[in-house]
Coordinates of C-alpha atoms in Angstrom, one line a residue:
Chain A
X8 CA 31.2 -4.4 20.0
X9 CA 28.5 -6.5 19.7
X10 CA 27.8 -9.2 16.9
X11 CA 25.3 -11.8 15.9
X12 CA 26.4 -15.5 14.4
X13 CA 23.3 -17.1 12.5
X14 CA 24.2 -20.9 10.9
X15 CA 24.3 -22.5 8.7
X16 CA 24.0 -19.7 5.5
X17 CA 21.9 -22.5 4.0
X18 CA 20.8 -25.7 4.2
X19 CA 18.4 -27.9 2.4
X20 CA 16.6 -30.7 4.0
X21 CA 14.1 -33.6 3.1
X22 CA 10.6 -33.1 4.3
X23 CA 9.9 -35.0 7.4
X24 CA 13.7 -34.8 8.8
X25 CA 14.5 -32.4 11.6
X26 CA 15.9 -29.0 11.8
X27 CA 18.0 -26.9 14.3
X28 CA 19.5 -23.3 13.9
X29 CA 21.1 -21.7 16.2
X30 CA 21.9 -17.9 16.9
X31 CA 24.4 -16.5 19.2
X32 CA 24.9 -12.7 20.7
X33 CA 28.2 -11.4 21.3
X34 CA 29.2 -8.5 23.6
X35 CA 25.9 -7.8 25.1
X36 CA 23.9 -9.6 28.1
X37 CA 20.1 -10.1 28.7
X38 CA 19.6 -9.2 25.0
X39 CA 15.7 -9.5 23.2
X40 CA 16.3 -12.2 20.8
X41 CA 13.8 -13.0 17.7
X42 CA 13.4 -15.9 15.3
X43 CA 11.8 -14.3 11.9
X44 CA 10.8 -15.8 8.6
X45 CA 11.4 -13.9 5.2
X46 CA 9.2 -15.0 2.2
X47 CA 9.2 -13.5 -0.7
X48 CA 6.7 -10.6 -1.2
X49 CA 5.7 -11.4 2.4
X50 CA 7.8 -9.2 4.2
X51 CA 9.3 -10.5 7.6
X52 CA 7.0 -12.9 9.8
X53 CA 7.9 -13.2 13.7
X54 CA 8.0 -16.9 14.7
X55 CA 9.7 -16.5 18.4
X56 CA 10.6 -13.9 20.6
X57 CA 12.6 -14.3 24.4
X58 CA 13.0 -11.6 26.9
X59 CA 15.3 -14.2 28.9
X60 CA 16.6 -17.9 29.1
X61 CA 13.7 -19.8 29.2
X62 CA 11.1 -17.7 27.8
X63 CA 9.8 -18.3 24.6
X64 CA 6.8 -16.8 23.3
X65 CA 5.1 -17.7 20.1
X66 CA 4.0 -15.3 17.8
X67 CA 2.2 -18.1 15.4
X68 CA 1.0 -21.3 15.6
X69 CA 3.1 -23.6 13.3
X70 CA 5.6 -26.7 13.1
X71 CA 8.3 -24.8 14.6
X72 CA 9.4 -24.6 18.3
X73 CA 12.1 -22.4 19.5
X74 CA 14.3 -22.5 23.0
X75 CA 16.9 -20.6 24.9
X76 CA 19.4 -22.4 26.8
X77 CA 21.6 -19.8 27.4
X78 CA 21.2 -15.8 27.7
X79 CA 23.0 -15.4 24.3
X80 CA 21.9 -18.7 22.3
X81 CA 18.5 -18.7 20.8
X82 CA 18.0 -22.2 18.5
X83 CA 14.6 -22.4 16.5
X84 CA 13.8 -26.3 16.0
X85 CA 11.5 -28.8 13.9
X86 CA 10.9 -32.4 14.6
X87 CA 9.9 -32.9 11.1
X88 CA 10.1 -30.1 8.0
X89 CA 7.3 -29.4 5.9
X90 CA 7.7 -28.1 2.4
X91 CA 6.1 -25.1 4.0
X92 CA 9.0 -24.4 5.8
X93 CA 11.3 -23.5 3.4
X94 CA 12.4 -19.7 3.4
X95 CA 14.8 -17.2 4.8
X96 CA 15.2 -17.4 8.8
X97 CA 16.3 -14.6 10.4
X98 CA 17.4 -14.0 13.8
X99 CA 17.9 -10.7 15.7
X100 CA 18.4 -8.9 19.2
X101 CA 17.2 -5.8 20.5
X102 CA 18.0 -4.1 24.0
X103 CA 15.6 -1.3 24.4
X104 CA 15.9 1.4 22.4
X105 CA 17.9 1.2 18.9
X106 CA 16.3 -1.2 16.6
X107 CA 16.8 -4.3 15.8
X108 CA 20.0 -5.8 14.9
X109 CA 19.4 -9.1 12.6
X110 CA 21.8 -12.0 11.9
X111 CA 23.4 -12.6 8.2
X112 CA 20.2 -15.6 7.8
X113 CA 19.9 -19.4 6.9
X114 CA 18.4 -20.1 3.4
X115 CA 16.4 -23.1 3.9
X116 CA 15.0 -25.5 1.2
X117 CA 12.7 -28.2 2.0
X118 CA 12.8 -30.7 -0.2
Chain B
X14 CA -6.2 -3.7 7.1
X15 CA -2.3 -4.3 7.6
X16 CA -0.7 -2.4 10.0
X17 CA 1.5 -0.9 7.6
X18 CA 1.6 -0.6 4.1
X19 CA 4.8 -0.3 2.2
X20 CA 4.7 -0.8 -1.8
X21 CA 6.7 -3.8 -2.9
X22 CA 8.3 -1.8 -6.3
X23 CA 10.2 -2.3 -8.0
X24 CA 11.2 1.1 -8.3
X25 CA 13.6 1.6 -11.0
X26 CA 15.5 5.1 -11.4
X27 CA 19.0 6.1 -13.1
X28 CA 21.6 6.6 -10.8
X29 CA 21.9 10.2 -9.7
X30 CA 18.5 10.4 -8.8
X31 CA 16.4 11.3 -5.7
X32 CA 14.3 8.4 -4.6
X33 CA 11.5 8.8 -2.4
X34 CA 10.4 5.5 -0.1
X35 CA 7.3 5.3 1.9
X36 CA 5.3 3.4 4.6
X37 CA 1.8 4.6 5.7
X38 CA 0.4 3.2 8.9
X39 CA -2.7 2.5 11.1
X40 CA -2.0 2.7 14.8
X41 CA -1.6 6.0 15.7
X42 CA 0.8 4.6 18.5
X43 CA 3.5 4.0 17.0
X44 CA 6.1 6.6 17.9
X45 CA 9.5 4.8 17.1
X46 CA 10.3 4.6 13.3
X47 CA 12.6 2.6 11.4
X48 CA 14.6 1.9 8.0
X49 CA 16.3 -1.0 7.3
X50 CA 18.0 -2.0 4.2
X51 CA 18.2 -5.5 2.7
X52 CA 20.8 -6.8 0.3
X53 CA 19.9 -10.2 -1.6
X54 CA 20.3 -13.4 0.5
X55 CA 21.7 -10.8 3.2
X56 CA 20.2 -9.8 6.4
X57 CA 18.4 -6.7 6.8
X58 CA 20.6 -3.8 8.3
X59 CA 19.4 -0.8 10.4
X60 CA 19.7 2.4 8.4
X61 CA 17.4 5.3 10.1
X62 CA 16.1 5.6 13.6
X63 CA 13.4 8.1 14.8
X64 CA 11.5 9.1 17.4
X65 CA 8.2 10.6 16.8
X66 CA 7.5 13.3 14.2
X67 CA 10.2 15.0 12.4
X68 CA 13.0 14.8 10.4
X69 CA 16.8 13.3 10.7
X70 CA 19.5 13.1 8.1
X71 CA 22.5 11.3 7.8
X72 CA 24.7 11.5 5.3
X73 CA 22.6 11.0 1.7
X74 CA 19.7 9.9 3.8
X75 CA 16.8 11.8 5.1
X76 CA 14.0 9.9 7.1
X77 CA 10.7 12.2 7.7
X78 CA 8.0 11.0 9.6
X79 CA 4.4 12.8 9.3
X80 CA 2.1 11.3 12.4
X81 CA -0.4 13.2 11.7
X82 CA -0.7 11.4 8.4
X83 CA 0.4 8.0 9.5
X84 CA 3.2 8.5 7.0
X85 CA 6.8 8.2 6.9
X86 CA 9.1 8.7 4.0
X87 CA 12.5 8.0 3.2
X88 CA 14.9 10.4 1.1
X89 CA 18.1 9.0 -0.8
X90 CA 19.9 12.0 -2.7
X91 CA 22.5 11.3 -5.5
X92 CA 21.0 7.7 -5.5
X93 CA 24.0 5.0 -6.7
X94 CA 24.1 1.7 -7.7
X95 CA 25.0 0.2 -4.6
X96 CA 21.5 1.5 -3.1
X97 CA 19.8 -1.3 -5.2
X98 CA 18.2 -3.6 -2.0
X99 CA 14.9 -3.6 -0.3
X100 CA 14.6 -1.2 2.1
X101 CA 12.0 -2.2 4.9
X102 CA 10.0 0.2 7.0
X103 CA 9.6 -0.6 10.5
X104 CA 7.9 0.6 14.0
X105 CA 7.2 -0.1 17.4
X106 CA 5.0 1.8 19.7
X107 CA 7.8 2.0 22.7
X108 CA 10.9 1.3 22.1
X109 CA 11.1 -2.1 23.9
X110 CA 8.0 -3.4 22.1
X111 CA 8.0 -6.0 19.4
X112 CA 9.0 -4.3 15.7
X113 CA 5.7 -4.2 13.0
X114 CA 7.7 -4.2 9.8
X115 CA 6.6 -3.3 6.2
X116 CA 6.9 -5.9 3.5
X117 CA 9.6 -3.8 1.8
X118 CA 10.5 -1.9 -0.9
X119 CA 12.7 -3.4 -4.0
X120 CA 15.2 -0.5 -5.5
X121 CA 16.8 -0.7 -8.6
X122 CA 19.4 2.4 -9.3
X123 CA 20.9 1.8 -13.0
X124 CA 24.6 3.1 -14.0

């Protein structure tokens, strides 16, 4: 079956230092992997999407960049946090039909 | 104009109850229809799929989608406390197109 491993569950940071998460696909190749941000009352904002290693498109212009090394690794980066930055990131893959299946999500406070 | 409107609640009902959830939407496109539900600090989990017009039930859950309207509605009979999340209205117009999701719905169910 397939699964989805999203870390760390949180993490707090100082603004101005850098930031990685990563995101991993189990049991499943060539998947649609996503990079969303959850703030509250804001519903779920797409940052990244990649249809395949190497291809990253942006959704919104902002301090984050995203990459994928590998078909099932998807690792959303910042060279330096803003406060803005803080929130709930959520990653997610999709195949075709069948929705969206999202990771358990990193709590991140910028501090 | 959003793309889709979903009222943020809370909705507060005893438990028991039959709660009624709903998403209206612009782009008459969209023909893949989704409901996810959200536990706190959790990631949201995929609940009802649909294609086009109609209804589908599984289990205590009953999705309905009116096109014609631009509306789609989601039933939960016998409601219980572990129901209390947000539950997120989603849709795509194929189903390998990028998800437009709703901001979500809080529900409370009280013992």
């Amino acid at each position: 079956s397939q699964t989805i491993h999203q870390w760390p569950a949180t993490l707090v940071q100082p603004v101005g230092s850098p930031l990685s998460l990563e995101c991993t696909v189990e049991g499943t190749s060539n998947p649609n992997l996503y990079w969303y941000r959850q703030a509250a009352g804001r519903g779920l904002q797409l940052l990244f999407y990649s249809v395949g290693i190497g291809q990253i498109s942006s959704e919104v212009p902002q301090n984050l960049s995203a990459s994928r090394p590998q078909d099932r690794q998807f690792i959303l980066s910042s060279k330096k946090l803003l406060l803005s930055d803080s929130g709930f990131y959520l990653c997610a893959w999709s195949k075709g039909h069948g929705g969206y299946t999202f990771g358990s999500g990193t709590r991140l406070t910028v501090v | 104009q959003k793309e889709v409107e979903q009222d943020p609640g809370p909705l507060s009902v005893p438990e028991g109850a039959i709660v009624s959830l709903n998403c209206t939407y612009s782009n008459s496109a969209f023909q893949y229809f989704m409901w996810y539900r959200q536990y706190s600090r959790k990631g949201p989990e995929l609940l009802m799929y649909t294609y086009s017009s109609g209804n589908k039930e599984d289990g205590r859950f009953t999705a309905q989608v009116d096109k014609s309207s631009k509306y789609i509605s989601l039933f939960i009979r016998d409601s219980q406390p572990s129901d209390s999340a947000t539950y997120l209205c989603a849709m795509s117009e194929t189903g390998f197109q990028k998800l437009v999701f709703g901001t979500g719905t809080r529900l409370l169910v009280s013992p």
